[in-house]
mmCIF file of C-alpha atoms in Angstrom:
data_model
loop_
_atom_site.group_PDB
_atom_site.id
_atom_site.type_symbol
_atom_site.label_atom_id
_atom_site.label_comp_id
_atom_site.label_asym_id
_atom_site.label_seq_id
_atom_site.Cartn_x
_atom_site.Cartn_y
_atom_site.Cartn_z
ATOM 1 C CA UNK G 247 0.000 0.000 0.000
ATOM 2 C CA UNK G 248 2.814 2.394 0.863
ATOM 3 C CA UNK G 249 4.462 1.654 -2.480
ATOM 4 C CA UNK G 250 1.203 2.366 -4.309
ATOM 5 C CA UNK G 251 0.783 5.682 -2.484
ATOM 6 C CA UNK G 252 4.351 6.632 -3.432
ATOM 7 C CA UNK G 253 3.691 5.860 -7.103
ATOM 8 C CA UNK G 254 0.412 7.799 -7.199
ATOM 9 C CA UNK G 255 2.084 10.736 -5.481
ATOM 10 C CA UNK G 256 4.933 10.664 -7.975
ATOM 11 C CA UNK G 257 2.506 10.701 -10.924
ATOM 12 C CA UNK G 258 0.530 13.604 -9.453
ATOM 13 C CA UNK G 259 3.697 15.602 -8.834
ATOM 14 C CA UNK G 260 4.921 14.943 -12.363
ATOM 15 C CA UNK G 261 1.604 16.066 -13.822
ATOM 16 C CA UNK G 262 1.618 19.282 -11.793
ATOM 17 C CA UNK G 263 5.147 20.095 -12.952
ATOM 18 C CA UNK G 264 4.280 19.471 -16.612
ATOM 19 C CA UNK G 265 1.256 21.760 -16.654
ATOM 20 C CA UNK G 266 2.594 24.481 -14.348
ATOM 21 C CA UNK G 267 6.089 24.867 -15.861
ATOM 22 C CA UNK G 268 5.159 27.233 -18.735
ATOM 23 C CA UNK G 269 3.642 29.645 -16.211
ATOM 24 C CA UNK G 270 6.874 29.780 -14.246
ATOM 25 C CA UNK G 271 9.346 29.810 -17.149
ATOM 26 C CA UNK G 272 9.104 32.019 -20.239
ATOM 27 C CA UNK G 273 10.644 29.979 -23.053
ATOM 28 C CA UNK G 274 12.173 31.123 -26.294
ATOM 29 C CA UNK G 275 12.816 28.798 -29.189
ATOM 30 C CA UNK G 276 15.933 27.057 -30.345
ATOM 31 C CA UNK G 277 17.721 27.363 -33.628
ATOM 32 C CA UNK G 278 19.972 24.625 -34.894
ATOM 33 C CA UNK G 279 18.842 21.085 -34.182
ATOM 34 C CA UNK G 280 17.094 18.749 -31.759
ATOM 35 C CA UNK G 281 16.126 15.067 -31.876
ATOM 36 C CA UNK G 282 12.818 13.433 -31.041
ATOM 37 C CA UNK G 283 12.479 11.535 -27.767
ATOM 38 C CA UNK G 284 10.094 8.940 -26.334
ATOM 39 C CA UNK G 285 10.101 6.530 -23.407
ATOM 40 C CA UNK G 286 11.216 3.015 -24.374
ATOM 41 C CA UNK G 287 10.934 0.692 -21.378
ATOM 42 C CA UNK G 288 13.888 -1.509 -22.312
ATOM 43 C CA UNK G 289 16.098 1.589 -22.238
ATOM 44 C CA UNK G 290 14.858 2.783 -18.861
ATOM 45 C CA UNK G 291 14.633 -0.455 -16.882
ATOM 46 C CA UNK G 292 17.363 -2.473 -15.165
ATOM 47 C CA UNK G 293 17.819 -5.905 -16.799
ATOM 48 C CA UNK G 294 18.121 -8.937 -14.576
ATOM 49 C CA UNK G 295 21.659 -9.871 -13.530
ATOM 50 C CA UNK G 296 23.749 -11.077 -16.462
ATOM 51 C CA UNK G 297 21.220 -10.015 -19.118
ATOM 52 C CA UNK G 298 22.341 -7.724 -21.955
ATOM 53 C CA UNK G 299 19.529 -5.772 -23.645
ATOM 54 C CA UNK G 300 20.386 -4.168 -26.978
ATOM 55 C CA UNK G 301 18.279 -1.423 -28.577
ATOM 56 C CA UNK G 302 18.905 -0.408 -32.183
ATOM 57 C CA UNK G 303 16.930 2.811 -32.763
ATOM 58 C CA UNK G 304 16.454 5.081 -35.759
ATOM 59 C CA UNK G 305 14.737 8.449 -35.517
ATOM 60 C CA UNK G 306 13.894 11.101 -38.088
ATOM 61 C CA UNK G 307 13.397 14.674 -36.850
ATOM 62 C CA UNK G 308 12.501 17.538 -39.228
ATOM 63 C CA UNK G 309 12.490 21.179 -38.150
ATOM 64 C CA UNK G 310 10.750 23.988 -40.022
ATOM 65 C CA UNK G 311 9.398 27.493 -39.518
ATOM 66 C CA UNK G 312 5.906 27.861 -38.091
ATOM 67 C CA UNK G 313 3.276 29.996 -39.797
ATOM 68 C CA UNK G 314 3.647 33.675 -38.992
ATOM 69 C CA UNK G 315 7.421 33.525 -38.374
ATOM 70 C CA UNK G 316 10.337 34.609 -40.579
ATOM 71 C CA UNK G 317 13.233 32.771 -38.923
ATOM 72 C CA UNK G 318 15.605 35.735 -38.532
ATOM 73 C CA UNK G 319 18.095 34.893 -35.748
ATOM 74 C CA UNK G 320 21.565 35.951 -34.518
ATOM 75 C CA UNK G 321 24.839 34.543 -35.830
ATOM 76 C CA UNK G 322 27.224 32.872 -33.386
ATOM 77 C CA UNK G 323 30.780 33.278 -34.668
ATOM 78 C CA UNK G 324 32.998 31.107 -32.473
ATOM 79 C CA UNK G 325 36.213 32.028 -34.332
ATOM 80 C CA UNK G 326 35.933 35.754 -33.562
ATOM 81 C CA UNK G 327 33.847 35.322 -30.374
ATOM 82 C CA UNK G 328 31.152 37.569 -31.839
ATOM 83 C CA UNK G 329 27.364 37.359 -31.690
ATOM 84 C CA UNK G 330 25.650 39.270 -34.520
ATOM 85 C CA UNK G 331 21.947 39.999 -34.079
ATOM 86 C CA UNK G 332 19.529 39.474 -37.035
ATOM 87 C CA UNK G 333 22.224 37.898 -39.206
ATOM 88 C CA UNK G 334 20.640 34.595 -40.367
ATOM 89 C CA UNK G 335 17.289 33.537 -41.743
ATOM 90 C CA UNK G 336 16.566 29.890 -40.915
ATOM 91 C CA UNK G 337 15.079 27.599 -43.564
ATOM 92 C CA UNK G 338 15.112 24.000 -42.329
ATOM 93 C CA UNK G 339 17.021 21.335 -40.399
ATOM 94 C CA UNK G 340 16.685 17.564 -40.751
ATOM 95 C CA UNK G 341 18.328 15.251 -38.225
ATOM 96 C CA UNK G 342 18.517 11.494 -38.615
ATOM 97 C CA UNK G 343 20.013 9.461 -35.806
ATOM 98 C CA UNK G 344 20.834 5.767 -35.461
ATOM 99 C CA UNK G 345 21.442 4.803 -31.836
ATOM 100 C CA UNK G 346 22.949 1.661 -30.338
ATOM 101 C CA UNK G 347 21.798 1.451 -26.722
ATOM 102 C CA UNK G 348 23.305 -1.250 -24.485
ATOM 103 C CA UNK G 349 21.922 -2.127 -21.037
ATOM 104 C CA UNK G 350 23.537 -4.756 -18.816
ATOM 105 C CA UNK G 351 22.346 -6.053 -15.448
ATOM 106 C CA UNK G 352 25.271 -6.002 -13.026
ATOM 107 C CA UNK G 353 23.012 -7.269 -10.229
ATOM 108 C CA UNK G 354 19.261 -7.607 -9.819
ATOM 109 C CA UNK G 355 19.142 -3.900 -8.929
ATOM 110 C CA UNK G 356 22.154 -2.251 -10.570
ATOM 111 C CA UNK G 357 22.462 -1.754 -14.326
ATOM 112 C CA UNK G 358 25.055 -0.243 -16.645
ATOM 113 C CA UNK G 359 24.056 1.667 -19.801
ATOM 114 C CA UNK G 360 26.059 2.788 -22.847
ATOM 115 C CA UNK G 361 24.428 4.843 -25.618
ATOM 116 C CA UNK G 362 26.232 5.364 -28.942
ATOM 117 C CA UNK G 363 24.539 7.723 -31.441
ATOM 118 C CA UNK G 364 25.420 8.136 -35.116
ATOM 119 C CA UNK G 365 23.984 11.364 -36.543
ATOM 120 C CA UNK G 366 23.230 12.646 -40.052
ATOM 121 C CA UNK G 367 22.325 16.341 -40.094
ATOM 122 C CA UNK G 368 21.495 18.789 -42.885
ATOM 123 C CA UNK G 369 20.744 22.457 -42.325
ATOM 124 C CA UNK G 370 19.946 25.371 -44.618
ATOM 125 C CA UNK G 371 19.718 29.093 -43.936
ATOM 126 C CA UNK G 372 20.290 32.476 -45.576
ATOM 127 C CA UNK G 373 23.533 33.884 -44.218
ATOM 128 C CA UNK G 374 24.849 37.459 -44.032
ATOM 129 C CA UNK G 375 21.645 39.508 -43.843
ATOM 130 C CA UNK G 376 22.541 43.178 -44.228
ATOM 131 C CA UNK G 377 26.029 42.151 -45.318
ATOM 132 C CA UNK G 378 25.938 39.951 -48.436
ATOM 133 C CA UNK G 379 24.148 40.547 -51.750
ATOM 134 C CA UNK G 380 23.422 43.742 -53.656
ATOM 135 C CA UNK G 381 20.492 44.599 -51.384
ATOM 136 C CA UNK G 382 21.692 42.946 -48.181
ATOM 137 C CA UNK G 383 19.456 39.928 -48.810
ATOM 138 C CA UNK G 384 22.204 37.482 -47.800
ATOM 139 C CA UNK G 385 23.313 34.251 -49.431
ATOM 140 C CA UNK G 386 21.869 30.749 -49.209
ATOM 141 C CA UNK G 387 24.191 28.493 -47.177
ATOM 142 C CA UNK G 388 23.995 24.740 -46.658
ATOM 143 C CA UNK G 389 25.449 22.533 -43.935
ATOM 144 C CA UNK G 390 25.729 18.763 -43.939
ATOM 145 C CA UNK G 391 27.601 16.518 -41.539
ATOM 146 C CA UNK G 392 27.486 12.978 -40.218
ATOM 147 C CA UNK G 393 29.366 10.973 -37.614
ATOM 148 C CA UNK G 394 29.371 9.770 -34.023
ATOM 149 C CA UNK G 395 27.543 12.074 -31.607
ATOM 150 C CA UNK G 396 28.175 12.452 -27.886
ATOM 151 C CA UNK G 397 28.365 9.084 -26.094
ATOM 152 C CA UNK G 398 26.443 8.585 -22.863
ATOM 153 C CA UNK G 399 27.539 6.280 -20.021
ATOM 154 C CA UNK G 400 25.105 5.699 -17.173
ATOM 155 C CA UNK G 401 24.453 3.707 -14.018
ATOM 156 C CA UNK G 402 20.913 2.768 -12.906
ATOM 157 C CA UNK G 403 19.481 1.493 -9.622
ATOM 158 C CA UNK G 404 16.081 -0.150 -9.174
ATOM 159 C CA UNK G 405 14.742 1.366 -5.962
ATOM 160 C CA UNK G 406 11.365 -0.390 -5.896
ATOM 161 C CA UNK G 407 11.449 -3.840 -7.512
ATOM 162 C CA UNK G 408 8.084 -5.531 -6.946
ATOM 163 C CA UNK G 409 5.838 -7.741 -9.064
ATOM 164 C CA UNK G 410 3.701 -4.787 -10.182
ATOM 165 C CA UNK G 411 5.920 -1.733 -9.882
ATOM 166 C CA UNK G 412 9.378 -0.355 -10.523
ATOM 167 C CA UNK G 413 11.221 2.884 -9.729
ATOM 168 C CA UNK G 414 14.637 3.319 -11.342
ATOM 169 C CA UNK G 415 17.056 6.106 -10.491
ATOM 170 C CA UNK G 416 19.807 6.800 -12.993
ATOM 171 C CA UNK G 417 22.810 9.027 -13.477
ATOM 172 C CA UNK G 418 24.525 9.431 -16.843
ATOM 173 C CA UNK G 419 27.475 11.368 -18.219
ATOM 174 C CA UNK G 420 27.634 12.662 -21.801
ATOM 175 C CA UNK G 421 31.141 12.470 -23.247
ATOM 176 C CA UNK G 422 32.236 15.089 -25.840
ATOM 177 C CA UNK G 423 32.850 12.593 -28.669
ATOM 178 C CA UNK G 424 30.817 14.368 -31.374
ATOM 179 C CA UNK G 425 32.413 16.652 -33.961
ATOM 180 C CA UNK G 426 32.018 20.386 -33.198
ATOM 181 C CA UNK G 427 34.073 21.859 -36.060
ATOM 182 C CA UNK G 428 32.243 20.754 -39.234
ATOM 183 C CA UNK G 429 32.146 23.363 -42.048
ATOM 184 C CA UNK G 430 29.274 24.750 -44.131
ATOM 185 C CA UNK G 431 29.134 25.243 -47.914
ATOM 186 C CA UNK G 432 31.088 28.507 -47.553
ATOM 187 C CA UNK G 433 33.882 26.558 -45.786
ATOM 188 C CA UNK G 434 33.202 28.281 -42.469
ATOM 189 C CA UNK G 435 32.831 26.439 -39.165
ATOM 190 C CA UNK G 436 29.113 25.992 -38.594
ATOM 191 C CA UNK G 437 27.554 27.275 -35.388
ATOM 192 C CA UNK G 438 27.547 25.136 -32.246
ATOM 193 C CA UNK G 439 23.776 24.338 -32.143
ATOM 194 C CA UNK G 440 23.947 22.524 -35.496
ATOM 195 C CA UNK G 441 27.127 20.535 -34.799
ATOM 196 C CA UNK G 442 27.015 16.794 -34.020
ATOM 197 C CA UNK G 443 28.369 17.215 -30.482
ATOM 198 C CA UNK G 444 28.281 19.784 -27.694
ATOM 199 C CA UNK G 445 32.039 19.867 -27.113
ATOM 200 C CA UNK G 446 31.932 19.400 -23.356
ATOM 201 C CA UNK G 447 30.875 16.961 -20.633
ATOM 202 C CA UNK G 448 27.194 16.818 -19.663
ATOM 203 C CA UNK G 449 25.518 15.472 -16.513
ATOM 204 C CA UNK G 450 22.185 13.628 -16.797
ATOM 205 C CA UNK G 451 20.226 12.383 -13.737
ATOM 206 C CA UNK G 452 17.014 10.453 -14.528
ATOM 207 C CA UNK G 453 14.050 8.758 -12.850
ATOM 208 C CA UNK G 454 11.694 6.175 -14.343
ATOM 209 C CA UNK G 455 8.572 4.665 -12.793
ATOM 210 C CA UNK G 456 6.047 2.062 -13.924
ATOM 211 C CA UNK G 457 3.037 0.366 -12.285
ATOM 212 C CA UNK G 458 0.665 -2.361 -13.507
ATOM 213 C CA UNK G 459 -2.848 -0.965 -13.155
ATOM 214 C CA UNK G 460 -4.302 -4.237 -14.464
ATOM 215 C CA UNK G 461 -1.800 -7.116 -14.216
ATOM 216 C CA UNK G 462 -0.561 -8.318 -17.622
ATOM 217 C CA UNK G 463 -3.048 -6.024 -19.386
ATOM 218 C CA UNK G 464 -2.540 -2.314 -18.587
ATOM 219 C CA UNK G 465 0.372 -0.419 -17.085
ATOM 220 C CA UNK G 466 1.292 3.231 -16.732
ATOM 221 C CA UNK G 467 4.773 4.751 -16.808
ATOM 222 C CA UNK G 468 6.406 8.114 -16.196
ATOM 223 C CA UNK G 469 9.913 9.492 -16.457
ATOM 224 C CA UNK G 470 11.833 12.692 -15.815
ATOM 225 C CA UNK G 471 15.365 13.729 -16.759
ATOM 226 C CA UNK G 472 17.680 16.718 -16.542
ATOM 227 C CA UNK G 473 20.822 17.578 -18.518
ATOM 228 C CA UNK G 474 23.486 20.150 -17.684
ATOM 229 C CA UNK G 475 26.357 20.709 -20.129
ATOM 230 C CA UNK G 476 29.442 22.720 -19.233
ATOM 231 C CA UNK G 477 30.890 25.494 -21.432
ATOM 232 C CA UNK G 478 33.049 24.223 -24.303
ATOM 233 C CA UNK G 479 36.401 25.573 -25.508
ATOM 234 C CA UNK G 480 34.673 27.742 -28.143
ATOM 235 C CA UNK G 481 32.971 29.699 -25.355
ATOM 236 C CA UNK G 482 29.572 28.113 -26.020
ATOM 237 C CA UNK G 483 27.383 26.525 -23.350
ATOM 238 C CA UNK G 484 24.205 24.646 -24.239
ATOM 239 C CA UNK G 485 21.208 25.451 -22.053
ATOM 240 C CA UNK G 486 19.928 23.021 -19.426
ATOM 241 C CA UNK G 487 17.311 20.526 -20.604
ATOM 242 C CA UNK G 488 14.287 19.238 -18.674
ATOM 243 C CA UNK G 489 12.185 16.360 -20.017
ATOM 244 C CA UNK G 490 8.984 14.851 -18.578
ATOM 245 C CA UNK G 491 7.032 11.942 -20.038
ATOM 246 C CA UNK G 492 3.993 9.901 -19.017
ATOM 247 C CA UNK G 493 1.918 7.245 -20.753
ATOM 248 C CA UNK G 494 0.094 3.920 -20.859
ATOM 249 C CA UNK G 495 0.844 0.498 -22.351
ATOM 250 C CA UNK G 496 -2.068 -1.765 -23.323
ATOM 251 C CA UNK G 497 -1.411 -5.463 -23.998
ATOM 252 C CA UNK G 498 -3.712 -6.083 -26.977
ATOM 253 C CA UNK G 499 -2.540 -9.652 -27.658
ATOM 254 C CA UNK G 500 0.306 -11.834 -26.429
ATOM 255 C CA UNK G 501 2.535 -10.301 -29.118
ATOM 256 C CA UNK G 502 1.160 -6.750 -29.563
ATOM 257 C CA UNK G 503 1.436 -3.827 -27.130
ATOM 258 C CA UNK G 504 -0.205 -0.474 -27.914
ATOM 259 C CA UNK G 505 1.348 2.650 -26.397
ATOM 260 C CA UNK G 506 0.350 6.273 -25.958
ATOM 261 C CA UNK G 507 2.501 8.859 -24.197
ATOM 262 C CA UNK G 508 2.731 12.605 -23.660
ATOM 263 C CA UNK G 509 6.205 14.143 -23.982
ATOM 264 C CA UNK G 510 7.407 17.513 -22.699
ATOM 265 C CA UNK G 511 10.771 19.226 -23.152
ATOM 266 C CA UNK G 512 11.977 22.578 -21.869
ATOM 267 C CA UNK G 513 15.333 23.978 -23.012
ATOM 268 C CA UNK G 514 16.935 26.952 -21.247
ATOM 269 C CA UNK G 515 18.757 29.627 -23.266
ATOM 270 C CA UNK G 516 22.217 28.739 -24.540
ATOM 271 C CA UNK G 517 25.031 31.038 -23.448
ATOM 272 C CA UNK G 518 27.941 32.377 -25.517
ATOM 273 C CA UNK G 519 31.033 34.223 -24.329
ATOM 274 C CA UNK G 520 31.303 36.944 -26.983
ATOM 275 C CA UNK G 521 31.146 40.564 -28.056
ATOM 276 C CA UNK G 522 27.842 41.868 -29.462
ATOM 277 C CA UNK G 523 27.007 43.375 -32.880
ATOM 278 C CA UNK G 524 23.990 43.681 -35.162
ATOM 279 C CA UNK G 525 23.480 43.364 -38.901
ATOM 280 C CA UNK G 526 23.431 46.566 -40.916
ATOM 281 C CA UNK G 527 20.001 47.896 -41.988
ATOM 282 C CA UNK G 528 18.855 50.469 -44.596
ATOM 283 C CA UNK G 529 18.673 52.989 -41.748
ATOM 284 C CA UNK G 530 22.499 52.890 -41.612
ATOM 285 C CA UNK G 531 22.638 54.732 -44.964
ATOM 286 C CA UNK G 532 25.966 54.312 -46.751
ATOM 287 C CA UNK G 533 26.884 51.522 -44.333
ATOM 288 C CA UNK G 534 24.217 49.249 -45.836
ATOM 289 C CA UNK G 535 24.859 46.649 -46.994
ATOM 290 C CA UNK G 536 28.078 46.364 -45.078
ATOM 291 C CA UNK G 537 29.885 44.989 -42.063
ATOM 292 C CA UNK G 538 27.919 44.441 -38.823
ATOM 293 C CA UNK G 539 27.500 47.403 -36.500
ATOM 294 C CA UNK G 540 29.262 46.985 -33.159
ATOM 295 C CA UNK G 541 27.102 47.304 -30.041
ATOM 296 C CA UNK G 542 29.401 46.089 -27.243
ATOM 297 C CA UNK G 543 33.056 45.090 -27.910
ATOM 298 C CA UNK G 544 33.531 43.451 -24.500
ATOM 299 C CA UNK G 545 33.647 39.653 -24.580
ATOM 300 C CA UNK G 546 31.394 38.386 -21.810
ATOM 301 C CA UNK G 547 28.790 35.693 -21.173
ATOM 302 C CA UNK G 548 25.577 36.451 -23.065
ATOM 303 C CA UNK G 549 22.322 34.525 -23.450
ATOM 304 C CA UNK G 550 21.703 33.582 -27.087
ATOM 305 C CA UNK G 551 18.226 35.146 -27.532
ATOM 306 C CA UNK G 552 16.693 32.628 -29.947
ATOM 307 C CA UNK G 553 17.724 29.463 -28.111
ATOM 308 C CA UNK G 554 15.686 27.612 -25.529
ATOM 309 C CA UNK G 555 12.269 26.129 -26.313
ATOM 310 C CA UNK G 556 9.101 24.550 -24.981
ATOM 311 C CA UNK G 557 7.704 21.491 -26.740
ATOM 312 C CA UNK G 558 4.668 19.268 -26.058
ATOM 313 C CA UNK G 559 3.883 16.159 -28.104
ATOM 314 C CA UNK G 560 1.639 13.100 -28.127
ATOM 315 C CA UNK G 561 3.382 9.910 -29.258
ATOM 316 C CA UNK G 562 1.248 6.905 -30.230
ATOM 317 C CA UNK G 563 3.071 3.693 -31.004
ATOM 318 C CA UNK G 564 3.150 -0.074 -30.854
ATOM 319 C CA UNK G 565 5.529 -2.904 -30.005
ATOM 320 C CA UNK G 566 5.501 -6.369 -31.580
ATOM 321 C CA UNK G 567 7.039 -9.253 -29.639
ATOM 322 C CA UNK G 568 8.588 -11.361 -32.389
ATOM 323 C CA UNK G 569 9.250 -14.243 -30.002
ATOM 324 C CA UNK G 570 5.540 -14.447 -29.146
ATOM 325 C CA UNK G 571 4.523 -14.101 -32.794
ATOM 326 C CA UNK G 572 7.018 -16.553 -34.327
ATOM 327 C CA UNK G 573 8.823 -19.085 -32.146
ATOM 328 C CA UNK G 574 12.435 -19.514 -33.251
ATOM 329 C CA UNK G 575 15.973 -18.972 -31.992
ATOM 330 C CA UNK G 576 16.157 -15.822 -34.146
ATOM 331 C CA UNK G 577 13.088 -14.178 -32.614
ATOM 332 C CA UNK G 578 13.590 -15.247 -28.992
ATOM 333 C CA UNK G 579 13.622 -12.208 -26.634
ATOM 334 C CA UNK G 580 13.267 -9.879 -29.648
ATOM 335 C CA UNK G 581 10.749 -7.127 -30.344
ATOM 336 C CA UNK G 582 10.288 -4.245 -32.801
ATOM 337 C CA UNK G 583 8.525 -0.935 -32.176
ATOM 338 C CA UNK G 584 7.392 2.254 -33.875
ATOM 339 C CA UNK G 585 6.372 5.712 -32.605
ATOM 340 C CA UNK G 586 5.178 8.911 -34.253
ATOM 341 C CA UNK G 587 5.863 12.017 -32.141
ATOM 342 C CA UNK G 588 3.188 14.573 -32.982
ATOM 343 C CA UNK G 589 3.556 18.099 -31.509
ATOM 344 C CA UNK G 590 0.434 19.797 -30.190
ATOM 345 C CA UNK G 591 2.054 22.902 -28.667
ATOM 346 C CA UNK G 592 5.390 24.553 -29.514
ATOM 347 C CA UNK G 593 7.096 27.800 -28.596
ATOM 348 C CA UNK G 594 9.402 28.538 -31.550
ATOM 349 C CA UNK G 595 9.975 32.291 -31.023
ATOM 350 C CA UNK G 596 10.517 33.053 -34.718
ATOM 351 C CA UNK G 597 12.915 30.149 -35.224
ATOM 352 C CA UNK G 598 12.771 26.532 -36.371
ATOM 353 C CA UNK G 599 10.390 24.192 -34.530
ATOM 354 C CA UNK G 600 10.421 20.409 -34.359
ATOM 355 C CA UNK G 601 7.794 18.853 -36.622
ATOM 356 C CA UNK G 602 6.191 15.410 -36.564
ATOM 357 C CA UNK G 603 8.988 12.912 -36.004
ATOM 358 C CA UNK G 604 9.301 9.140 -36.328
ATOM 359 C CA UNK G 605 11.093 6.457 -34.337
ATOM 360 C CA UNK G 606 11.756 2.850 -35.367
ATOM 361 C CA UNK G 607 13.503 0.360 -33.123
ATOM 362 C CA UNK G 608 14.483 -3.225 -32.429
ATOM 363 C CA UNK G 609 15.200 -4.724 -29.013
ATOM 364 C CA UNK G 610 16.941 -8.015 -28.356
ATOM 365 C CA UNK G 611 18.155 -9.490 -25.070
ATOM 366 C CA UNK G 612 21.030 -11.927 -24.535
ATOM 367 C CA UNK G 613 21.668 -13.946 -21.367
ATOM 368 C CA UNK G 614 25.422 -13.439 -20.915
ATOM 369 C CA UNK G 615 25.776 -15.344 -17.638
ATOM 370 C CA UNK G 616 23.688 -18.061 -16.012
ATOM 371 C CA UNK G 617 21.275 -16.570 -13.471
ATOM 372 C CA UNK G 618 21.909 -17.833 -9.944
#
């Protein structure tokens, strides 16, 4: 009974945070790139001792401008440590990511997790507003890069292992393995938010909870996570990230599970150690088009005004247990799943916003040692 009260209290608290957060925090949108996110139980749970659970996941995340926005944002020039207001006009970003996620049960309660992402990213914007072109209209610039992203290593502990419930606390560390110096079509280093990695270590505590409302038929789940990334050597620091998720799993047949979940993400402003300028405008007379107009030459920490975002989505999906559908050594302890992440509220603040995204995955478990 005490465990049930704890779970219900946790769910209520999570719900209150989700729906009260926008009142407390005023969000502004991110430029650059994000990836879609959903709760996958085999990623969050602690496998039994000696069991290795492997997730192979592919996700496709498009970003575009919302109606009524023009996508004009600042430039972040890491080489000269200069932020130039109203210098870019965003067009689109597409991120594809293939992730290998490994979970191993060290004991019945402790688990080790390693996440290895491989990222393909394309980005397009109009660069040099007020500076390039006969009328200061700028020039179309493309960016494309692919490679290993930032690795994540984590440790998880199952606090409440019972027949019907589970509470898992986790702590992960992001390692700066992703490239942060890829070049655009003009052979200039692209800005930090579009690079494959963040360039510095990140800390990532998590909590995951699940409870069987109807044994073997219906269960609910919830999760929360936080990420803090330190400032990189280019003077750029990615804003803190808060994610909350909650949903239900319905066992339709022995081999089919239907899932629905609500996902929430809040990103704090990024910060850049730089001087401050603005793009030239027709009001500058003979100086237009021309070099940016200096506002403050002092290099100091500044919030990047069009970073940070608020994002709500509903993600329906399903999981097929191949071992229950077809009995064979190839399908044993194997399942496939699919999710569509559909946004229903976004704060894009005149920049790119994440569109409907898709996730495909395969999970397979291997018993590495004989259970005692």
